[in-house]
C-alpha positions as MATLAB code, in Angstrom:
seq = 'XXXXXXXXXXXXXXXXXXXXXXXXXXXXXXXXXXXXXXXXXXXXXXXXXXXXXXXXXXXXXXXXXXXXXXXXXXXXXXXXXXXXXXXXXXXXXXXXXXXXXXXXXXXXXXXXXXXXXXXXXXXXXXXXXXXXXXXXXXXXXXXXXXXXXXXXXXXXXXXXXXXXXXXXXXXXXXXXXXXXXXXXXXXXXXXXXXXXXXXXXXXXXXXXXXXXXXXXXXXXXXXXXXXXXXXXXXXXXXXXXXXXXXXXXXXXXXXXXXXXXXXXXXXXXXXXXXXXXXXXXXXXXXXXXXXXXXXXXXXXXXXXXXXXXXXXXXXXXXXXXXXXXXXXXXXXXXXXXXXXXXXXXXXXXXXXXXXXXXXXXXXXXXXXXXXXXXXXXXXXXXXXXXXXXXXXXXXXXXXXXXXXXXXXXXXXXXXXXXXXXXXXXXXXXXXXXXXXXXXXXXXXXXXXXXXXXXXXXXXXXXXXXXXXXXXXXXXXXXXXXXXXXXXXXXXXXXXXXXXXXXXXXXXXXXXXXXXXXXXXXXXXXXXXXXXXXXXXXXXXXXXXXXXXXXXXXXXXXXXXXXXXXXXXXXXXXXXXXXXXXXXXXXXXXXXXXXXXXXXXXXXXXXXXXXXXXXXXXXXXXXXXXXXXXXXXXXXXXXXXXXXXXXXXXXXXXXXXXXXXXXXXXXXXXXXXXXXXXXXXXXXXXXXXXXXXXXXXXXXXXXXXXXXXXXXXXXXXXXXXXXXXXXXXXXXXXXXX';
ca = [
      36.895   21.324    3.398;
      33.184   22.559    3.170;
      32.002   19.778    0.311;
      34.058   17.157    2.138;
      32.449   18.203    5.274;
      28.984   18.565    3.627;
      29.465   14.853    1.423;
      30.016   13.148    4.513;
      27.070   14.550    6.125;
      24.625   14.115    3.436;
      24.998   10.819    2.580;
      24.111    8.192    5.078;
      26.836    6.946    7.153;
      27.333    3.753    9.470;
      28.705    5.416   12.564;
      27.827    7.913   14.855;
      29.402   11.662   14.220;
      29.497   14.264   15.934;
      29.571   18.220   15.115;
      30.684   21.482   16.939;
      28.802   24.562   16.884;
      29.305   26.513   13.985;
      29.358   23.418   11.769;
      26.206   22.925   10.254;
      24.629   19.543    9.681;
      22.162   17.973    7.451;
      20.796   14.713    7.702;
      18.374   13.454    4.764;
      15.676   10.488    5.245;
      14.694    9.108    2.756;
      12.193    6.560    0.611;
      12.209    5.894   -2.759;
       9.264    9.122   -2.932;
       9.573   10.668    0.503;
      12.058   12.811    1.921;
      12.549   14.581    5.440;
      15.530   16.793    5.668;
      16.989   17.419    9.388;
      19.116   20.556   10.172;
      21.157   22.054   12.711;
      20.980   25.851   12.968;
      23.534   28.507   14.067;
      23.057   27.236   17.610;
      22.765   23.569   16.875;
      19.629   23.092   17.318;
      17.945   20.644   15.013;
      15.665   21.553   12.645;
      13.151   20.219   10.042;
      13.365   22.240    6.773;
      11.602   20.046    4.363;
       9.370   17.649    3.704;
       8.117   16.651    0.469;
       9.574   14.346   -3.080;
      12.786   12.821   -2.372;
      15.508   14.752   -4.667;
      17.604   12.716   -7.103;
      20.847   15.240   -6.684;
      21.353   14.239   -2.595;
      23.633   17.279   -2.656;
      20.393   19.428   -2.893;
      18.907   18.721   -0.191;
      21.398   21.497    2.159;
      19.796   24.106   -0.080;
      16.096   22.902    0.515;
      15.378   24.925    3.632;
      16.788   28.283    1.811;
      14.106   28.750   -0.538;
      11.512   29.139    2.672;
      11.387   32.401    3.871;
       9.889   32.187    7.638;
      12.059   34.181    9.570;
       9.828   36.426   11.134;
       8.306   36.838   14.630;
       9.469   33.407   15.582;
       8.750   31.615   12.478;
      12.063   30.474   12.468;
      11.453   28.637   15.951;
       8.377   26.403   14.872;
      10.243   24.042   12.805;
      11.848   22.170   15.551;
      12.424   18.696   14.880;
      11.885   18.016   18.565;
      10.124   20.975   19.940;
      10.257   21.472   23.489;
       8.498   22.812   27.010;
      10.393   25.425   29.141;
      12.429   28.024   27.135;
      11.660   31.220   24.723;
      12.370   30.058   21.349;
       9.381   27.736   21.161;
       5.751   29.011   19.725;
       4.256   25.435   19.038;
       2.823   22.309   20.937;
       6.144   20.752   22.816;
       6.721   17.195   22.259;
       8.709   17.192   25.318;
       7.805   18.844   28.775;
       9.937   17.459   31.575;
      10.612   18.395   35.624;
      13.973   17.957   36.617;
      15.668   16.411   39.997;
      15.770   20.108   41.121;
      12.688   21.281   40.193;
      13.358   23.021   36.969;
      10.655   23.186   33.909;
      13.094   24.292   31.404;
      14.379   22.173   28.429;
      16.758   22.394   25.254;
      17.944   20.031   23.268;
      21.138   20.762   20.679;
      22.469   18.440   18.009;
      25.188   15.814   19.835;
      25.617   13.188   16.433;
      23.670   11.206   14.535;
      24.079    7.559   12.763;
      22.359    5.445   10.197;
      22.453    1.920    9.102;
      20.619   -0.762    7.157;
      18.488   -2.972    9.369;
      17.661   -6.921    9.384;
      14.980   -6.596    7.866;
      15.888   -4.214    5.338;
      14.745   -0.573    6.077;
      17.292    2.174    6.829;
      17.372    3.779   10.524;
      18.675    6.939   11.500;
      19.138    7.679   14.986;
      19.716   11.304   15.797;
      20.906   11.854   19.357;
      20.212   15.568   21.103;
      21.191   16.481   24.833;
      20.146   19.530   26.940;
      23.463   21.856   27.071;
      22.887   22.271   31.131;
      21.303   18.586   32.058;
      22.204   15.461   31.598;
      19.223   14.857   29.623;
      19.136   12.988   26.047;
      16.120   12.033   23.386;
      17.173    9.989   20.472;
      15.008   10.026   17.881;
      14.658    7.497   15.395;
      13.507    7.396   11.779;
      13.277    4.420   10.472;
      12.620    4.578    6.351;
      11.143    1.713    4.440;
      12.366    3.037    0.993;
      10.085    0.712   -1.397;
       7.356    1.132    0.770;
       7.550    4.991    1.343;
       6.583    4.388    5.222;
       8.221    5.991    7.726;
       8.425    4.731   11.412;
       9.504    7.581   14.127;
       9.983    7.170   17.521;
      11.877    8.492   20.402;
      13.940    7.205   23.639;
      14.189    9.242   26.268;
      16.559    9.241   29.301;
      19.112   11.050   31.709;
      21.529   10.753   34.237;
      20.437   13.346   36.756;
      20.804   12.254   40.428;
      17.053   11.057   41.184;
      13.894   10.722   38.976;
      13.306   13.427   36.357;
       8.651   13.462   35.707;
       8.274   12.946   32.197;
       5.281   15.286   31.241;
       4.482   14.731   27.562;
       6.975   12.468   26.115;
       5.633   12.271   22.127;
       6.756   10.186   19.742;
       7.466   12.345   17.232;
       7.219   15.984   15.447;
       7.015   17.213   12.227;
       6.523   20.600   10.152;
       4.293   21.001    6.805;
       5.071   24.171    4.998;
       2.228   23.301    2.614;
      -0.639   25.855    2.460;
      -4.136   24.108    2.957;
      -4.877   21.163    4.869;
      -8.025   18.532    5.543;
      -7.546   16.318    8.195;
      -9.908   12.930    8.046;
     -10.373   11.283   11.462;
     -12.620    8.857   12.024;
     -15.132    8.859   15.285;
     -17.917    6.303   16.217;
     -19.219    4.219   18.984;
     -19.992    0.412   19.460;
     -21.634   -0.320   15.934;
     -20.611    2.597   14.941;
     -16.875    2.553   14.033;
     -14.954    4.388   11.732;
     -17.363    6.979   10.945;
     -14.965    9.072    9.128;
     -15.006   13.346    9.400;
     -13.783   15.776    7.368;
     -11.586   18.997    8.726;
     -10.182   21.840    7.098;
      -7.364   22.844    9.596;
      -7.598   26.983    9.322;
      -5.400   28.094   12.338;
      -5.178   26.823   16.013;
      -5.233   22.901   17.083;
      -6.825   20.432   16.223;
      -6.389   17.158   18.692;
      -7.345   13.172   18.160;
      -7.412   11.204   21.456;
      -8.103    8.658   23.370;
      -7.673    8.440   27.334;
      -9.897    4.889   27.562;
      -6.617    3.704   29.219;
      -7.529   -0.120   26.701;
     -10.301    0.144   24.091;
      -8.117    2.874   22.446;
     -10.253    3.279   18.928;
     -14.144    3.042   20.742;
     -14.744    6.459   20.295;
     -11.855    7.912   18.079;
      -9.403    5.521   15.706;
      -5.531    6.102   16.030;
      -5.155    6.762   11.930;
      -5.537    9.643   10.162;
      -5.278   11.123    6.773;
      -4.094   14.268    5.892;
      -4.434   15.700    2.301;
      -1.995   18.769    1.715;
      -2.383   21.817   -0.928;
      -6.597   21.186   -1.321;
      -8.615   17.828   -1.492;
      -6.729   14.486   -2.757;
      -8.415   11.860   -4.760;
      -7.876    8.234   -4.869;
      -6.013    9.071   -7.707;
      -4.827   12.288   -7.395;
      -3.052   14.763   -4.764;
      -0.831   14.923   -2.287;
      -2.073   12.733    1.295;
      -0.137   11.895    4.569;
      -1.904    8.764    5.916;
      -0.814    6.633    9.101;
      -1.467    6.302   12.347;
       0.406    6.436   16.311;
       0.779    2.946   16.793;
      -0.156    2.136   20.299;
      -2.493    0.399   22.494;
      -3.639    2.704   24.821;
      -4.197    6.749   25.748;
      -2.763    8.668   22.425;
      -3.022   12.090   20.892;
      -3.227   13.019   17.633;
      -2.540   17.172   17.539;
      -2.474   19.326   14.076;
      -1.719   22.709   14.930;
      -1.906   25.168   12.311;
       0.081   28.491   12.883;
      -0.589   32.098   11.080;
       2.028   31.504    8.265;
      -0.386   28.345    7.289;
       2.012   25.623    8.089;
       1.096   22.966   10.540;
       2.951   21.047   13.206;
       2.466   17.105   13.792;
       2.743   16.174   17.632;
       2.034   12.316   18.126;
       2.505    9.704   20.754;
       1.057    9.104   24.068;
      -1.295   10.693   25.552;
      -0.148   12.592   28.518;
      -3.388   12.718   30.225;
      -2.993   11.597   34.012;
       0.544   10.200   33.173;
       3.442   11.677   34.144;
       6.400    9.308   34.176;
       8.516    8.999   36.299;
      11.481    8.333   34.847;
      14.743    6.660   37.027;
      18.603    7.501   36.088;
      20.563    5.466   34.029;
      17.308    4.150   31.935;
      15.335    4.430   29.236;
      11.693    4.837   27.853;
      10.747    4.246   24.537;
       7.725    5.450   22.418;
       5.582    3.691   20.581;
       6.189    4.356   16.684;
       4.208    7.236   14.859;
       4.098    5.539   11.201;
       3.011    7.061    8.156;
       3.554    7.286    4.723;
       3.305   10.798    1.926;
       1.534    9.997   -1.535;
       2.291   12.262   -3.822;
      -0.339   10.032   -5.891;
      -3.680   10.152   -4.682;
      -5.006    8.502   -2.024;
      -5.264    4.813   -3.350;
      -0.880    4.889   -3.519;
      -1.300    6.022    0.222;
      -3.709    3.021    1.207;
      -1.071    0.422   -0.948;
       1.789    1.751    0.702;
       0.334    1.027    4.201;
      -0.999   -2.706    3.347;
       1.770   -3.823    1.655;
       4.127   -2.467    4.796;
       1.625   -3.765    7.095;
       1.744   -7.319    5.536;
       5.483   -7.603    5.018;
       6.870   -6.073    8.121;
       4.393   -5.617   10.758;
       1.235   -7.913   10.548;
       1.513  -11.545   11.959;
       2.039  -13.502    9.368;
       1.109  -10.403    6.614;
       2.141  -12.904    3.788;
       0.880  -16.167    5.570;
      -2.794  -18.211    4.765;
      -6.010  -17.163    6.673;
      -9.109  -20.058    7.956;
     -12.418  -18.872    6.959;
     -14.347  -20.392    9.809;
     -18.408  -20.629   11.436;
     -18.638  -18.727   14.765;
     -21.819  -19.957   16.837;
     -22.270  -16.892   18.562;
     -25.550  -14.918   16.394;
     -26.369  -18.969   16.050;
     -26.909  -18.772   19.816;
     -25.761  -16.492   21.765;
     -24.523  -18.531   25.272;
     -28.103  -20.829   24.818;
     -26.332  -23.937   23.834;
     -24.645  -27.005   25.383;
     -22.033  -29.932   24.504;
     -24.483  -31.459   21.880;
     -25.365  -28.240   20.329;
     -22.383  -27.110   19.370;
     -21.570  -30.754   18.183;
     -24.446  -30.532   15.917;
     -23.001  -27.532   14.005;
     -20.037  -29.366   13.411;
     -21.410  -30.556   10.195;
     -22.895  -27.001    9.035;
     -19.698  -26.089    8.896;
     -17.603  -28.673    7.052;
     -20.962  -28.477    4.667;
     -20.232  -24.849    4.341;
     -16.752  -25.548    3.452;
     -14.930  -23.942    5.670;
     -11.949  -24.442    7.773;
     -12.921  -24.205   11.678;
     -15.472  -23.794   13.962;
     -15.448  -20.895   16.311;
     -17.098  -21.164   20.153;
     -17.465  -18.205   21.762;
     -18.409  -16.458   24.574;
     -19.951  -18.667   27.390;
     -18.410  -21.845   26.948;
     -16.781  -21.765   31.104;
     -16.934  -20.776   34.413;
     -19.211  -23.077   37.267;
     -19.898  -21.108   40.294;
     -21.067  -18.482   38.534;
     -21.907  -19.853   35.676;
     -21.063  -17.804   32.212;
     -24.891  -17.820   31.036;
     -25.188  -14.416   30.136;
     -22.972  -11.503   30.118;
     -22.905  -10.412   34.238;
     -21.083  -13.393   35.437;
     -17.910  -15.904   35.165;
     -15.335  -13.672   33.326;
     -11.622  -14.528   35.193;
     -12.845  -17.913   35.645;
     -11.395  -19.765   33.044;
     -12.224  -23.652   33.503;
     -15.188  -25.397   31.723;
     -18.615  -25.418   32.574;
     -19.655  -28.806   33.167;
     -23.092  -28.407   32.983;
     -23.144  -27.256   29.442;
     -20.072  -29.090   28.786;
     -19.693  -32.386   30.279;
     -16.667  -33.642   28.639;
     -14.816  -30.675   27.830;
     -12.988  -28.133   25.580;
     -11.274  -31.579   23.985;
     -14.314  -33.111   23.545;
     -15.148  -30.471   21.005;
     -12.076  -30.487   19.470;
     -11.861  -33.558   18.814;
     -15.421  -34.052   17.516;
     -15.215  -30.729   15.367;
     -11.780  -32.655   13.638;
     -13.368  -36.237   12.898;
     -16.084  -33.461   10.853;
     -13.157  -32.449    9.125;
     -12.758  -29.482   10.396;
     -10.489  -27.179   13.059;
     -11.742  -25.708   16.100;
     -11.239  -22.448   17.929;
     -12.518  -20.373   21.154;
     -12.834  -17.440   22.457;
     -11.389  -15.979   26.131;
     -11.444  -12.473   27.166;
      -8.882  -12.668   29.483;
      -7.599   -8.706   30.414;
     -11.514   -8.680   31.607;
     -13.209   -9.430   35.575;
     -17.542  -10.168   36.305;
     -17.642   -8.373   39.564;
     -19.781  -11.724   39.733;
     -16.710  -14.340   39.726;
     -14.434  -16.512   41.917;
     -11.828  -14.473   40.703;
     -13.188  -11.467   42.098;
     -13.910  -12.627   45.147;
      -9.853  -14.346   45.765;
      -8.406  -11.404   44.073;
      -9.911   -7.794   44.708;
      -6.937   -6.211   44.515;
      -5.860   -7.699   41.139;
      -8.806   -5.174   39.595;
      -8.476   -1.519   39.023;
     -10.578    0.291   40.850;
     -10.660    3.501   43.402;
     -11.750    1.619   46.846;
     -12.419    4.366   48.181;
     -15.535    5.470   44.929;
     -18.374    3.254   44.044;
     -17.168    0.662   41.404;
     -18.187    1.687   37.823;
     -18.817   -1.382   34.945;
     -18.918   -1.232   31.294;
     -20.967   -4.056   29.635;
     -20.923   -5.769   33.458;
     -17.458   -5.896   33.744;
     -14.232   -4.620   35.356;
      -9.752   -4.747   34.254;
      -7.655   -6.683   35.326;
      -4.742   -4.577   36.776;
      -1.792   -5.849   34.320;
       0.375   -3.299   35.890;
       0.751   -6.441   37.860;
       3.593   -9.369   36.938;
       0.957  -11.998   38.399;
      -1.993  -10.860   36.389;
       0.149  -11.078   33.339;
       1.281  -14.777   35.216;
      -2.567  -15.108   35.570;
      -3.447  -13.831   31.615;
      -0.738  -15.867   30.059;
      -1.836  -19.091   32.541;
      -5.368  -18.755   30.251;
      -3.843  -19.321   26.848;
      -0.811  -21.723   27.809;
      -3.152  -24.234   30.141;
      -5.625  -24.147   26.943;
      -3.000  -24.791   24.454;
      -1.760  -27.622   27.145;
      -4.719  -29.101   27.049;
      -5.463  -28.684   23.769;
      -2.461  -29.298   21.359;
      -4.282  -29.288   18.164;
      -6.325  -25.746   19.250;
      -6.093  -24.284   16.345;
      -7.528  -20.078   16.826;
      -7.378  -18.035   19.767;
     -10.235  -14.577   19.926;
      -9.259  -12.219   22.230;
     -11.925   -9.562   23.020;
     -11.656   -6.801   24.928;
     -14.855   -4.932   26.001;
     -14.039   -2.260   29.027;
     -12.409    0.704   29.342;
     -10.500    2.454   32.703;
     -12.672    3.309   34.865;
     -11.602    4.832   38.486;
      -7.920    3.496   37.169;
      -6.066    2.955   40.372;
      -3.870    0.243   40.825;
      -2.650   -1.824   44.264;
       0.299   -2.906   42.928;
       1.657    0.038   41.864;
       0.678    1.438   45.316;
       2.493   -1.097   46.860;
       5.524   -1.082   45.674;
       4.959    3.245   45.611;
       4.977    3.957   41.455;
       3.262    6.758   40.647;
      -0.571    6.324   39.935;
       0.425    7.861   36.593;
       2.214    4.841   35.429;
      -1.193    3.242   35.461;
      -2.171    3.442   32.094;
       1.581    2.730   30.258;
       1.649   -0.267   32.431;
      -1.132   -1.505   31.695;
      -0.234   -1.110   28.142;
       3.075   -2.547   28.462;
       1.788   -5.090   30.592;
       0.024   -6.455   27.740;
       2.344   -6.898   25.370;
       4.569   -8.888   27.725;
       1.834  -10.987   28.081;
       1.609  -11.033   24.177;
       5.455  -11.450   23.941;
       5.191  -14.562   25.834;
       2.743  -15.917   24.128;
       4.300  -15.084   20.751;
       7.159  -16.988   22.009;
       5.561  -20.524   22.737;
       3.128  -20.052   20.263;
       4.285  -18.370   17.855;
       2.224  -19.373   14.403;
      -0.975  -19.970   16.309;
      -3.774  -17.387   14.223;
      -5.714  -14.946   17.033;
      -8.022  -12.009   16.072;
      -7.523   -8.688   18.299;
     -11.601   -7.972   19.061;
     -12.382   -5.805   21.272;
     -16.390   -4.871   21.703;
     -16.130   -5.083   18.027;
     -13.658   -2.463   16.536;
     -12.008   -0.807   20.087;
      -9.098   -2.313   18.930;
      -6.763   -2.019   15.941;
      -3.680   -0.597   16.065;
      -0.538   -1.519   14.242;
       1.611   -2.054   17.602;
      -1.122   -5.058   18.811;
      -1.207   -6.835   14.774;
       2.665   -7.889   15.470;
       1.033  -10.388   18.026;
      -2.446  -10.685   15.913;
      -3.248  -12.444   12.091;
      -6.354  -10.351   11.659;
      -9.084   -8.207   13.658;
     -13.185   -7.438   13.939;
     -13.539   -4.439   12.424;
     -17.694   -4.065   14.081;
     -19.718   -6.322   15.973;
     -22.333   -4.192   13.467;
     -22.540   -7.068   10.667;
     -25.009   -5.103    8.807;
     -24.121   -5.433    5.081;
     -24.624   -1.954    4.231;
     -23.188   -0.497    7.383;
     -19.950   -3.035    6.372;
     -19.630   -1.561    3.125;
     -19.184    2.007    4.379;
     -17.122    0.857    7.551;
     -14.587   -1.591    5.062;
     -14.365    1.051    2.701;
     -12.596    3.393    6.103;
     -10.559    0.726    7.016;
      -8.932   -0.082    3.933;
      -7.069    2.668    3.978;
      -4.732    1.321    6.802;
      -5.289   -2.567    6.485;
      -5.040   -4.830    3.638;
      -7.803   -7.074    3.743;
      -5.690  -10.188    5.077;
      -6.312   -8.558    8.131;
     -10.162   -7.961    8.007;
     -12.462   -9.796    9.499;
     -16.008   -9.932    7.656;
     -18.791  -12.353    8.960;
     -21.871  -13.352    7.368;
     -25.262  -13.307    9.963;
     -28.629  -12.136    9.699;
     -28.059   -9.336   10.998;
     -29.670   -7.690    8.609;
     -32.268  -10.308    6.965;
     -33.859   -7.469    3.976;
     -30.256   -7.678    2.486;
     -29.958  -10.936    0.406;
     -27.811  -13.645    1.083;
     -25.851  -13.258   -2.135;
     -25.575   -9.695   -0.549;
     -24.290  -10.724    2.783;
     -21.541  -13.505    1.667;
     -20.562  -10.404   -1.398;
     -19.796   -8.210    1.074;
     -18.000  -10.368    3.886;
     -15.594  -11.339    0.939;
     -14.434   -8.371    0.569;
     -11.970   -9.674    3.464;
     -11.577  -12.682    5.494;
     -14.407  -14.061    5.454;
     -16.164  -15.674    8.116;
     -20.018  -17.253    9.099;
     -22.378  -16.453   11.994;
     -25.342  -18.328   11.024;
     -27.572  -21.280   11.445;
     -26.299  -23.127    8.839;
     -28.260  -25.761    9.555;
     -31.297  -23.650    8.313;
     -30.420  -22.745    5.556;
     -32.421  -23.964    2.466;
     -31.372  -26.161    0.291;
     -31.025  -23.619   -2.626;
     -28.794  -20.946    0.257;
     -26.549  -23.456    1.061;
     -25.481  -24.802   -2.416;
     -25.236  -20.748   -3.360;
     -23.439  -20.773   -0.413;
     -20.769  -23.463   -0.949;
     -20.444  -22.181   -3.926;
     -19.378  -18.810   -2.845;
     -17.089  -20.567   -0.186;
     -15.337  -22.669   -2.788;
     -14.694  -18.992   -5.451;
     -13.512  -16.800   -2.445;
     -10.793  -20.245   -2.538;
      -9.838  -19.765   -5.626;
      -9.547  -15.868   -5.724;
      -8.486  -15.047   -1.821;
      -4.512  -15.181   -2.926;
      -5.469  -12.638   -5.088;
      -7.430  -10.902   -2.249;
      -4.641  -11.313    0.400;
      -1.702  -10.271   -0.764;
      -2.842   -8.076   -4.112;
      -3.057   -4.726   -4.632;
      -6.049   -3.150   -3.855;
      -8.037   -0.041   -6.002;
     -10.958    1.499   -4.959;
     -13.313    2.801   -8.397;
     -16.294    4.852   -7.494;
     -16.660    5.618   -3.499;
     -20.188    5.216   -1.123;
     -19.732    9.009   -0.537;
     -20.216   10.088   -3.508;
     -21.520    7.479   -5.995;
     -25.038    5.347   -5.135;
     -22.604    2.322   -4.988;
     -19.338    1.411   -3.967;
     -17.096   -0.184   -6.320;
     -13.277   -1.766   -5.825;
     -10.431   -4.305   -6.743;
      -8.153   -6.138   -6.492;
      -5.045   -7.197   -8.793;
      -2.355   -9.858   -8.399;
       1.582   -8.591   -8.709;
       1.820  -10.095  -12.266;
      -1.503   -8.786  -13.158;
      -2.933  -11.483  -14.672;
      -5.806  -11.840  -12.220;
      -7.717   -9.834  -10.199;
     -11.112   -9.891   -8.619;
     -14.017   -6.941   -8.669;
     -16.270   -5.881   -6.084;
     -19.508   -4.135   -6.681;
     -22.584   -3.473   -4.321;
     -25.366   -0.980   -3.679;
     -25.920    1.455   -1.675;
     -28.843    3.341   -2.604;
     -32.095    1.258   -3.567;
     -34.251    4.423   -4.330;
     -35.654    4.610   -7.999;
     -33.512    7.477   -8.480;
     -29.961    5.789   -7.492;
     -27.998    5.995  -10.780;
     -25.454    3.385  -10.783;
     -26.042    1.064  -14.472;
     -25.717    4.556  -16.860;
     -22.188    4.587  -16.806;
     -18.983    2.803  -17.396;
     -16.663    2.653  -14.466;
     -12.699    2.425  -14.957;
     -10.682   -0.182  -13.719;
      -6.763    0.428  -12.568;
      -4.021   -1.202  -12.118;
      -4.286   -4.006  -14.994;
      -1.280   -4.195  -17.119;
      -2.715   -2.202  -20.422;
      -1.060   -4.750  -22.819;
      -2.659   -7.608  -21.553;
      -6.230   -8.760  -22.751;
      -8.877  -10.260  -20.146;
     -11.975  -11.740  -19.698;
     -14.460  -10.716  -17.349;
     -16.405  -12.955  -15.353;
     -19.136  -12.381  -12.985;
     -19.083  -14.965   -9.863;
     -20.992  -15.590   -6.892;
     -24.372  -16.523   -9.120;
     -26.903  -18.321   -7.804;
     -27.520  -21.231  -10.367;
     -29.783  -20.560  -13.380;
     -29.540  -16.772  -12.950;
     -29.185  -15.006  -16.137;
     -25.835  -12.530  -16.264;
     -25.571   -9.375  -18.782;
     -21.604  -10.032  -18.051;
     -20.478  -11.362  -22.057;
     -18.077  -14.029  -20.551;
     -16.773  -14.707  -24.033;
     -15.862  -11.307  -24.244;
     -12.192  -10.348  -24.251;
     -10.751   -6.396  -23.495;
      -7.907   -4.843  -23.462;
      -5.995   -3.619  -20.072;
      -5.783    0.063  -22.013;
      -9.596   -0.360  -22.898;
     -10.924   -1.295  -19.001;
      -8.420    1.307  -17.667;
      -9.312    4.713  -19.896;
     -13.028    3.822  -20.856;
     -14.500    1.175  -18.011;
     -16.738   -1.839  -17.906;
     -20.170   -1.860  -16.792;
     -21.204   -4.407  -13.626;
     -24.866   -3.390  -14.137;
     -25.832   -2.502  -10.285;
     -29.150   -1.879   -9.375;
     -31.778   -3.162   -7.207;
     -32.206   -6.125   -8.799;
     -28.568   -6.864   -8.938;
     -27.712   -5.303   -5.189;
     -23.896   -7.057   -5.511;
     -22.118   -7.945   -8.498;
     -18.553  -10.126   -8.155;
     -16.407   -9.965  -11.254;
     -13.734  -12.462  -11.332;
     -10.388  -11.044  -14.007;
      -8.235  -13.037  -15.811;
      -5.843  -12.294  -18.329;
      -5.762  -14.104  -21.764;
      -3.408  -15.019  -24.251;
];
């Protein structure tokens, strides 16, 4: 009988399965290389008994917990699958804390049932139901495992049937338990133009928290991404590393707690900061996804897992195409009119890009948008600047052979605007306190369905008037200050719901937009890189990394972002931000992603224009490898005087290698040694060709020489990077 029960519980089942007290239940969640094993103890509490490499013999998961001897002084209580607050058997940070209708704040969650099934998008979904033995209170734990990507999504659904509202003071998406020994956490801090600055922390006993409390721009100061090396520091090609993010477009918290036994407990979810949630009976609260991968082959494999998963299963049109563009922002800022814009369309066509993007400043009449202090919210075209409207610009761009896109910031409002005058109750603010502005604006209350309708209408009206509009750049610049919602006040909904209602209101708007306009490309922007979560990227085709377009700074930023996002999602523009770097260097750096230009193309010299045209043609030649291929980091700008990375297509027949100097001092050590390539077929032979060269420029790269894949990966290739060759782009192609 025991063997039958064991097999029944370990093998994936398609129907819910329940057990009574005294019978142990083992639930493995597996990908190709990763396993999380859950098991009930003698009190029917669900424990995490294993997190590591998957086993070929599924029956052996039952024994994984037996080889760890953490049984004294509360250690046996630390590995709860979903730790609760309010009872004595938990010594770690809780994943959930509630107050019941009767005022009791205790909670105990016991295993009730589980089910495992295949999803329509190719994953395996395991759902485990936990129930309080005293109160009719339930938590469903969801584990969605992507076998071929080694990626797991975790979230929870909380529900009850008590006779009144239960207050959720904490409601995490996931709770994990790791019994390794040595943990190095990389988190990313920053601010405007300083996004994704990595900080490595050696985790010792105690709590380390990564969190945001900004309400909208969750990534302004702290990223929801993390990298955790287990059992010592991982490298690009070796070591065990966990990587991922909490996929939520609002306040988040990632808590890493190391106990006295050197075990690590991770609690991830919405930040409960000022967000106690009053849950009605017979309704459910679904938390955001906690997305992560576990790699046993270093950071590079982990990042390829996440990039592939995002392309295939999260990013909108992740396997599709993207538009190269010319943006007018740094060329004109707010100072433009109809004739000036039309004169720029020819420059876009001459460059060879696909589209012209009109940025901020095209709207508002009573308070015209001539700077960033007025007009937000008044989304009618400025008739003085554009007397013939947006349809005229769309037609004129199309006559030149380029598509037309436009910038909006529909979640925000200027205090000096007609919208603010008409609907002051639509603005998030404390009426009894002074208004606090960030970038001279306030946040609209997307908890309010009327405001949601307004924001949807901004987009819908643009497409109704301009059916061939090709692109939307969606900006969001202000965080929430003095958070208070008149709508929630009128509806007698607790103000502590505001942050969650705002985020879900934004999702409602985006769902409506995508239901009506499913394929139009949209860029996610937030004062630069203030938003980049996987949750919003299911509505957007790409995101803007940073307003900092200095190419040297971008080498580092793009390097860090690339651990979590594929190149097809990362918008990189060539600008005049740093003219001390050559046009070649700027274009080469921007080519490591979705290429765009933000320059005065009509002011380029004939030589520079000819070079830029060539680079766009080259980009069009290798962009499919870049967008859909596998990425390998070869030399780190944090460890070397240069950065080197490459992309290889699925067939391993073509690739592109980018090399960027990052230290211009005479002591820079760049061209002395070869760089070992990765991802090639050792049995294939390859030719390497340097591209993106000005006409008449000599190259030390022998375009006729043939190398075996084995040679390039074991010995390497020297791109000869120096002060005089600050960026080198190499096209790799297999030959017979």
